[in-house]
mmCIF file of C-alpha atoms and ligand atoms in Angstrom:
data_model
loop_
_atom_site.group_PDB
_atom_site.id
_atom_site.type_symbol
_atom_site.label_atom_id
_atom_site.label_comp_id
_atom_site.label_asym_id
_atom_site.label_seq_id
_atom_site.Cartn_x
_atom_site.Cartn_y
_atom_site.Cartn_z
ATOM 1 C CA MET A 21 149.214 24.517 87.464
ATOM 2 C CA ARG A 22 147.702 23.085 84.340
ATOM 3 C CA LYS A 23 149.306 20.218 82.456
ATOM 4 C CA ASN A 24 151.024 20.345 79.092
ATOM 5 C CA ILE A 25 149.594 17.646 76.880
ATOM 6 C CA VAL A 26 150.386 16.317 73.422
ATOM 7 C CA ALA A 27 147.798 13.902 72.051
ATOM 8 C CA GLY A 28 147.847 12.011 68.764
ATOM 9 C CA ASN A 29 144.523 11.472 66.997
ATOM 10 C CA TRP A 30 145.121 8.674 64.528
ATOM 11 C CA LYS A 31 141.638 9.013 62.965
ATOM 12 C CA MET A 32 140.738 6.114 60.621
ATOM 13 C CA ASN A 33 144.343 5.124 59.938
ATOM 14 C CA LYS A 34 146.437 1.989 60.577
ATOM 15 C CA ASN A 35 145.217 -1.599 60.714
ATOM 16 C CA LEU A 36 145.925 -3.694 63.811
ATOM 17 C CA THR A 37 149.449 -4.766 62.833
ATOM 18 C CA GLU A 38 150.404 -1.254 61.747
ATOM 19 C CA SER A 39 148.962 0.199 64.953
ATOM 20 C CA GLN A 40 150.930 -2.224 67.102
ATOM 21 C CA ALA A 41 154.134 -1.350 65.244
ATOM 22 C CA LEU A 42 153.601 2.412 65.689
ATOM 23 C CA ILE A 43 152.695 2.044 69.373
ATOM 24 C CA THR A 44 155.822 -0.019 69.989
ATOM 25 C CA GLU A 45 157.930 2.591 68.217
ATOM 26 C CA ILE A 46 156.398 5.505 70.158
ATOM 27 C CA ARG A 47 156.727 3.636 73.426
ATOM 28 C CA GLY A 48 160.424 3.002 72.729
ATOM 29 C CA ILE A 49 161.227 6.618 71.839
ATOM 30 C CA VAL A 50 159.357 7.929 74.870
ATOM 31 C CA ARG A 51 161.167 5.478 77.151
ATOM 32 C CA ASP A 52 164.601 6.363 75.741
ATOM 33 C CA GLU A 53 164.224 10.112 75.247
ATOM 34 C CA ASN A 54 161.296 11.310 77.335
ATOM 35 C CA THR A 55 161.468 14.914 78.389
ATOM 36 C CA ASN A 56 158.725 14.577 81.047
ATOM 37 C CA LYS A 57 157.457 18.033 80.089
ATOM 38 C CA ALA A 58 154.177 16.835 78.643
ATOM 39 C CA GLU A 59 151.583 14.161 79.199
ATOM 40 C CA ILE A 60 151.510 12.031 76.059
ATOM 41 C CA ILE A 61 148.303 10.435 74.792
ATOM 42 C CA ILE A 62 147.707 8.329 71.710
ATOM 43 C CA CYS A 63 144.256 7.723 70.266
ATOM 44 C CA PRO A 64 144.313 4.801 67.811
ATOM 45 C CA THR A 65 141.167 3.303 66.267
ATOM 46 C CA TYR A 66 138.770 1.261 68.425
ATOM 47 C CA LEU A 67 140.183 -1.834 66.740
ATOM 48 C CA ALA A 68 143.603 -1.366 68.311
ATOM 49 C CA LEU A 69 142.640 -0.190 71.813
ATOM 50 C CA ALA A 70 142.716 -3.486 73.700
ATOM 51 C CA SER A 71 146.073 -4.521 72.354
ATOM 52 C CA ALA A 72 147.416 -0.941 72.667
ATOM 53 C CA SER A 73 146.573 -1.041 76.347
ATOM 54 C CA LYS A 74 148.716 -4.168 76.804
ATOM 55 C CA LEU A 75 151.567 -2.712 74.738
ATOM 56 C CA LEU A 76 151.528 0.469 76.845
ATOM 57 C CA ASP A 77 151.570 -1.372 80.164
ATOM 58 C CA GLY A 78 154.382 0.195 82.218
ATOM 59 C CA SER A 79 154.756 3.147 79.811
ATOM 60 C CA THR A 80 153.958 6.788 80.649
ATOM 61 C CA VAL A 81 152.047 7.050 77.354
ATOM 62 C CA LYS A 82 148.294 7.220 77.987
ATOM 63 C CA LEU A 83 145.593 5.688 75.824
ATOM 64 C CA GLY A 84 142.624 7.556 74.373
ATOM 65 C CA ALA A 85 139.651 6.673 72.185
ATOM 66 C CA GLN A 86 138.324 8.878 69.397
ATOM 67 C CA ASN A 87 134.646 8.779 70.342
ATOM 68 C CA CYS A 88 132.134 7.106 72.632
ATOM 69 C CA HIS A 89 128.365 6.744 72.904
ATOM 70 C CA PHE A 90 126.493 8.526 75.679
ATOM 71 C CA GLU A 91 124.555 5.476 76.860
ATOM 72 C CA ASP A 92 126.159 2.714 78.899
ATOM 73 C CA ASN A 93 124.845 -0.159 76.756
ATOM 74 C CA GLY A 94 121.831 -1.093 74.677
ATOM 75 C CA ALA A 95 120.564 -1.283 71.125
ATOM 76 C CA PHE A 96 123.038 1.066 69.448
ATOM 77 C CA THR A 97 124.528 -0.998 66.658
ATOM 78 C CA GLY A 98 128.135 -0.193 65.930
ATOM 79 C CA GLU A 99 128.689 1.951 69.027
ATOM 80 C CA LEU A 100 130.892 1.653 72.119
ATOM 81 C CA SER A 101 130.274 3.094 75.571
ATOM 82 C CA ALA A 102 132.606 4.910 77.917
ATOM 83 C CA SER A 103 132.480 2.012 80.386
ATOM 84 C CA MET A 104 133.536 -0.410 77.625
ATOM 85 C CA LEU A 105 136.458 1.844 76.755
ATOM 86 C CA LYS A 106 137.451 2.013 80.388
ATOM 87 C CA SER A 107 137.330 -1.769 80.669
ATOM 88 C CA VAL A 108 140.193 -2.125 78.179
ATOM 89 C CA GLY A 109 142.417 0.470 79.842
ATOM 90 C CA VAL A 110 141.416 3.678 78.050
ATOM 91 C CA SER A 111 141.869 6.821 80.179
ATOM 92 C CA HIS A 112 140.980 9.578 77.687
ATOM 93 C CA VAL A 113 138.361 10.096 74.993
ATOM 94 C CA ILE A 114 138.022 12.674 72.234
ATOM 95 C CA VAL A 115 134.530 14.179 72.159
ATOM 96 C CA GLY A 116 133.215 16.592 69.550
ATOM 97 C CA HIS A 117 135.885 16.351 66.893
ATOM 98 C CA SER A 118 134.826 18.467 63.914
ATOM 99 C CA GLU A 119 134.829 15.380 61.683
ATOM 100 C CA ARG A 120 132.226 13.799 63.967
ATOM 101 C CA ARG A 121 130.227 17.024 64.063
ATOM 102 C CA GLN A 122 130.408 17.349 60.280
ATOM 103 C CA TYR A 123 130.114 13.771 58.955
ATOM 104 C CA PHE A 124 128.139 12.115 61.763
ATOM 105 C CA ASN A 125 125.871 15.027 62.623
ATOM 106 C CA GLU A 126 126.918 15.215 66.251
ATOM 107 C CA THR A 127 125.222 18.156 67.912
ATOM 108 C CA ASN A 128 126.260 20.160 70.966
ATOM 109 C CA GLU A 129 123.416 18.466 72.852
ATOM 110 C CA MET A 130 124.742 14.972 72.059
ATOM 111 C CA LEU A 131 128.276 16.037 72.876
ATOM 112 C CA ALA A 132 127.188 17.359 76.266
ATOM 113 C CA LYS A 133 125.779 13.893 77.025
ATOM 114 C CA LYS A 134 128.927 12.181 75.764
ATOM 115 C CA ALA A 135 131.112 14.394 77.949
ATOM 116 C CA SER A 136 129.017 13.477 81.006
ATOM 117 C CA ALA A 137 129.042 9.760 80.151
ATOM 118 C CA ALA A 138 132.833 9.773 79.867
ATOM 119 C CA ILE A 139 133.305 11.755 83.087
ATOM 120 C CA ASN A 140 130.980 9.383 84.941
ATOM 121 C CA GLN A 141 133.431 6.615 84.063
ATOM 122 C CA GLY A 142 136.384 8.716 85.216
ATOM 123 C CA LEU A 143 137.677 9.240 81.680
ATOM 124 C CA THR A 144 139.343 12.524 80.773
ATOM 125 C CA VAL A 145 137.559 14.217 77.880
ATOM 126 C CA LEU A 146 139.455 15.938 75.081
ATOM 127 C CA PHE A 147 136.603 18.239 74.066
ATOM 128 C CA CYS A 148 137.050 19.734 70.596
ATOM 129 C CA VAL A 149 135.741 23.060 69.363
ATOM 130 C CA GLY A 150 136.505 25.128 66.290
ATOM 131 C CA GLU A 151 135.027 27.245 63.536
ATOM 132 C CA THR A 152 134.814 26.599 59.802
ATOM 133 C CA GLN A 153 136.504 28.800 57.253
ATOM 134 C CA SER A 154 133.290 30.635 56.360
ATOM 135 C CA GLU A 155 132.504 31.233 60.035
ATOM 136 C CA ARG A 156 135.947 32.806 60.481
ATOM 137 C CA GLU A 157 135.630 34.856 57.305
ATOM 138 C CA SER A 158 132.301 36.252 58.451
ATOM 139 C CA GLY A 159 133.833 37.126 61.836
ATOM 140 C CA ASP A 160 131.519 34.702 63.604
ATOM 141 C CA HIS A 161 134.188 32.477 65.130
ATOM 142 C CA PHE A 162 133.960 33.755 68.710
ATOM 143 C CA ASN A 163 130.209 33.156 68.731
ATOM 144 C CA VAL A 164 130.598 29.651 67.332
ATOM 145 C CA ILE A 165 133.195 28.771 69.967
ATOM 146 C CA LYS A 166 131.066 30.270 72.719
ATOM 147 C CA ASN A 167 128.070 28.134 71.710
ATOM 148 C CA GLN A 168 130.150 24.963 71.432
ATOM 149 C CA ILE A 169 131.683 25.524 74.873
ATOM 150 C CA SER A 170 128.540 26.650 76.668
ATOM 151 C CA GLU A 171 126.207 24.032 75.172
ATOM 152 C CA GLY A 172 128.790 21.246 75.435
ATOM 153 C CA LEU A 173 130.309 21.914 78.856
ATOM 154 C CA PHE A 174 128.342 24.349 80.990
ATOM 155 C CA HIS A 175 126.064 21.640 82.423
ATOM 156 C CA LEU A 176 129.109 20.147 84.181
ATOM 157 C CA THR A 177 130.054 20.685 87.815
ATOM 158 C CA PRO A 178 133.306 22.368 88.879
ATOM 159 C CA LYS A 179 134.530 18.905 89.970
ATOM 160 C CA ASP A 180 133.721 17.473 86.506
ATOM 161 C CA MET A 181 135.903 20.154 84.963
ATOM 162 C CA GLU A 182 138.979 18.402 86.410
ATOM 163 C CA LEU A 183 138.397 15.796 83.704
ATOM 164 C CA ILE A 184 138.025 18.276 80.848
ATOM 165 C CA VAL A 185 140.757 19.222 78.408
ATOM 166 C CA ILE A 186 139.702 21.547 75.582
ATOM 167 C CA ALA A 187 141.138 21.334 72.075
ATOM 168 C CA TYR A 188 140.731 24.311 69.760
ATOM 169 C CA GLU A 189 140.826 22.952 66.225
ATOM 170 C CA PRO A 190 139.864 25.466 63.528
ATOM 171 C CA VAL A 191 138.252 23.320 60.843
ATOM 172 C CA TRP A 192 140.056 25.221 58.075
ATOM 173 C CA ALA A 193 143.409 24.219 59.577
ATOM 174 C CA ILE A 194 142.733 20.479 59.890
ATOM 175 C CA GLY A 195 144.662 18.385 57.395
ATOM 176 C CA THR A 196 145.104 21.383 55.115
ATOM 177 C CA GLY A 197 148.649 22.433 55.983
ATOM 178 C CA LEU A 198 147.133 25.842 56.846
ATOM 179 C CA THR A 199 148.019 26.313 60.504
ATOM 180 C CA ALA A 200 146.421 29.100 62.484
ATOM 181 C CA SER A 201 149.101 31.669 63.273
ATOM 182 C CA SER A 202 150.176 31.596 66.881
ATOM 183 C CA ASP A 203 148.461 35.000 67.321
ATOM 184 C CA GLN A 204 145.171 33.650 65.937
ATOM 185 C CA ALA A 205 145.359 30.547 68.128
ATOM 186 C CA GLU A 206 146.412 32.443 71.254
ATOM 187 C CA GLU A 207 143.523 34.878 70.792
ATOM 188 C CA VAL A 208 140.938 32.074 70.699
ATOM 189 C CA HIS A 209 142.610 30.122 73.540
ATOM 190 C CA ALA A 210 142.532 33.221 75.747
ATOM 191 C CA TYR A 211 138.868 33.684 74.834
ATOM 192 C CA ILE A 212 138.056 30.056 75.725
ATOM 193 C CA ARG A 213 139.816 30.486 79.057
ATOM 194 C CA SER A 214 137.781 33.625 79.736
ATOM 195 C CA LEU A 215 134.547 31.710 79.041
ATOM 196 C CA ILE A 216 135.586 28.972 81.492
ATOM 197 C CA SER A 217 136.544 31.614 84.022
ATOM 198 C CA GLU A 218 133.180 33.407 83.773
ATOM 199 C CA LYS A 219 131.291 30.171 84.311
ATOM 200 C CA PHE A 220 133.502 28.192 86.705
ATOM 201 C CA GLY A 221 135.876 30.802 88.161
ATOM 202 C CA GLU A 222 139.463 31.758 87.627
ATOM 203 C CA THR A 223 141.093 28.829 89.427
ATOM 204 C CA ILE A 224 139.342 26.213 87.299
ATOM 205 C CA ALA A 225 140.025 28.223 84.137
ATOM 206 C CA ASP A 226 143.669 28.414 85.076
ATOM 207 C CA HIS A 227 143.844 24.650 85.633
ATOM 208 C CA THR A 228 142.136 23.700 82.360
ATOM 209 C CA SER A 229 144.543 22.636 79.625
ATOM 210 C CA ILE A 230 143.682 24.061 76.208
ATOM 211 C CA LEU A 231 145.336 22.323 73.245
ATOM 212 C CA TYR A 232 145.664 23.569 69.688
ATOM 213 C CA GLY A 233 145.015 21.245 66.738
ATOM 214 C CA GLY A 234 145.237 21.788 63.000
ATOM 215 C CA SER A 235 148.336 21.042 60.897
ATOM 216 C CA VAL A 236 150.725 21.022 63.869
ATOM 217 C CA LYS A 237 154.138 19.868 62.664
ATOM 218 C CA PRO A 238 157.577 19.729 64.297
ATOM 219 C CA ASP A 239 158.499 23.034 62.623
ATOM 220 C CA ASN A 240 155.533 25.098 63.854
ATOM 221 C CA ALA A 241 155.007 23.467 67.249
ATOM 222 C CA VAL A 242 157.681 25.459 69.110
ATOM 223 C CA GLU A 243 156.074 28.791 68.207
ATOM 224 C CA LEU A 244 152.529 27.622 68.982
ATOM 225 C CA PHE A 245 153.421 25.966 72.293
ATOM 226 C CA SER A 246 155.380 29.033 73.433
ATOM 227 C CA ARG A 247 152.140 31.018 73.803
ATOM 228 C CA THR A 248 150.691 31.600 77.264
ATOM 229 C CA ASN A 249 147.321 29.965 76.699
ATOM 230 C CA ILE A 250 148.409 27.099 74.430
ATOM 231 C CA ASP A 251 149.103 24.078 76.628
ATOM 232 C CA GLY A 252 149.990 21.560 73.942
ATOM 233 C CA GLY A 253 148.481 20.032 70.845
ATOM 234 C CA LEU A 254 146.049 17.546 69.364
ATOM 235 C CA ILE A 255 147.944 16.151 66.414
ATOM 236 C CA GLY A 256 146.507 14.380 63.365
ATOM 237 C CA GLY A 257 148.735 13.546 60.396
ATOM 238 C CA ALA A 258 152.049 14.137 62.155
ATOM 239 C CA ALA A 259 151.064 11.726 64.952
ATOM 240 C CA LEU A 260 151.247 8.850 62.478
ATOM 241 C CA LYS A 261 155.047 9.076 62.333
ATOM 242 C CA ALA A 262 156.737 8.295 65.637
ATOM 243 C CA ARG A 263 159.668 10.661 65.074
ATOM 244 C CA ASP A 264 157.501 13.624 64.015
ATOM 245 C CA PHE A 265 155.153 13.021 66.923
ATOM 246 C CA PHE A 266 158.031 12.947 69.368
ATOM 247 C CA ASP A 267 159.618 16.062 67.837
ATOM 248 C CA ILE A 268 156.306 17.834 68.469
ATOM 249 C CA ILE A 269 156.315 16.581 72.071
ATOM 250 C CA LYS A 270 159.828 17.989 72.454
ATOM 251 C CA ALA A 271 158.527 21.415 71.414
ATOM 252 C CA ILE A 272 156.927 21.699 74.860
ATOM 253 C CA LYS A 273 159.417 23.674 76.940
HETATM 254 P P1 LIG B 328 145.991 17.452 61.364
HETATM 255 O O1 LIG B 328 147.123 17.574 62.385
HETATM 256 O O2 LIG B 328 146.210 16.328 60.403
HETATM 257 O O3 LIG B 328 145.696 18.753 60.724
HETATM 258 O O4 LIG B 328 144.676 17.033 62.198
HETATM 259 C C1 LIG B 328 144.350 17.732 63.340
HETATM 260 C C2 LIG B 328 143.249 17.019 64.023
HETATM 261 O O5 LIG B 328 142.132 16.959 63.518
HETATM 262 C C3 LIG B 328 143.532 16.362 65.295
HETATM 263 O O6 LIG B 328 142.362 15.962 65.931
#
């Protein structure tokens, strides 16, 4: 069966010293209290990845990056490739976060190439999709999600799909305190699973973890994670506090 996963996306937060302190704290709580019900991933900034990898040596907590380039190397000032991430011990990478789509003009076409580049290095991709508020209000959200999924992932092989985790993050729920209701999230998660099933078959769809992201907190996580098609969360703000992050992990039953 598919895995339950709780991943923390730290975004552009925490300098190196602060990152090391938070990683050490999370590592300690997970060691002392781990429930083993979910795979736990943290995604600090690029700056902290190499030292995070050392700090997490021997821990069950996995390390993710927040982005990667689709080429292996070359004249791409300021960028990092999937193979470089792998070389410092990264096992997961977020691709297609709405902030990258919105502020860095990342298109579905680029994201498809990033997903392939990461998979070619054996990295697991946390592939983000989600509609804006106006797209939801105009009833266009299913179409938006369908385009993001089909243009971003449908070039992959069934084997590649073993390294894909999908995160549904409605843009209107990110950092706003406005969580999607569990009915709204479940409806979209079920739809995403049906799209995967149509393209890759029921077994692959059933094995693909689909996470919810957008203002997940300890007090709404239990309800969200109780739903059939919600296999965990991609957590922003609440992942920056070790106790809140772990309380969200504990919401996986
Ligand atoms: P918040 O949990 O802060 O709303 O952020 C969600 C997110 O964007 C995770 O990638």
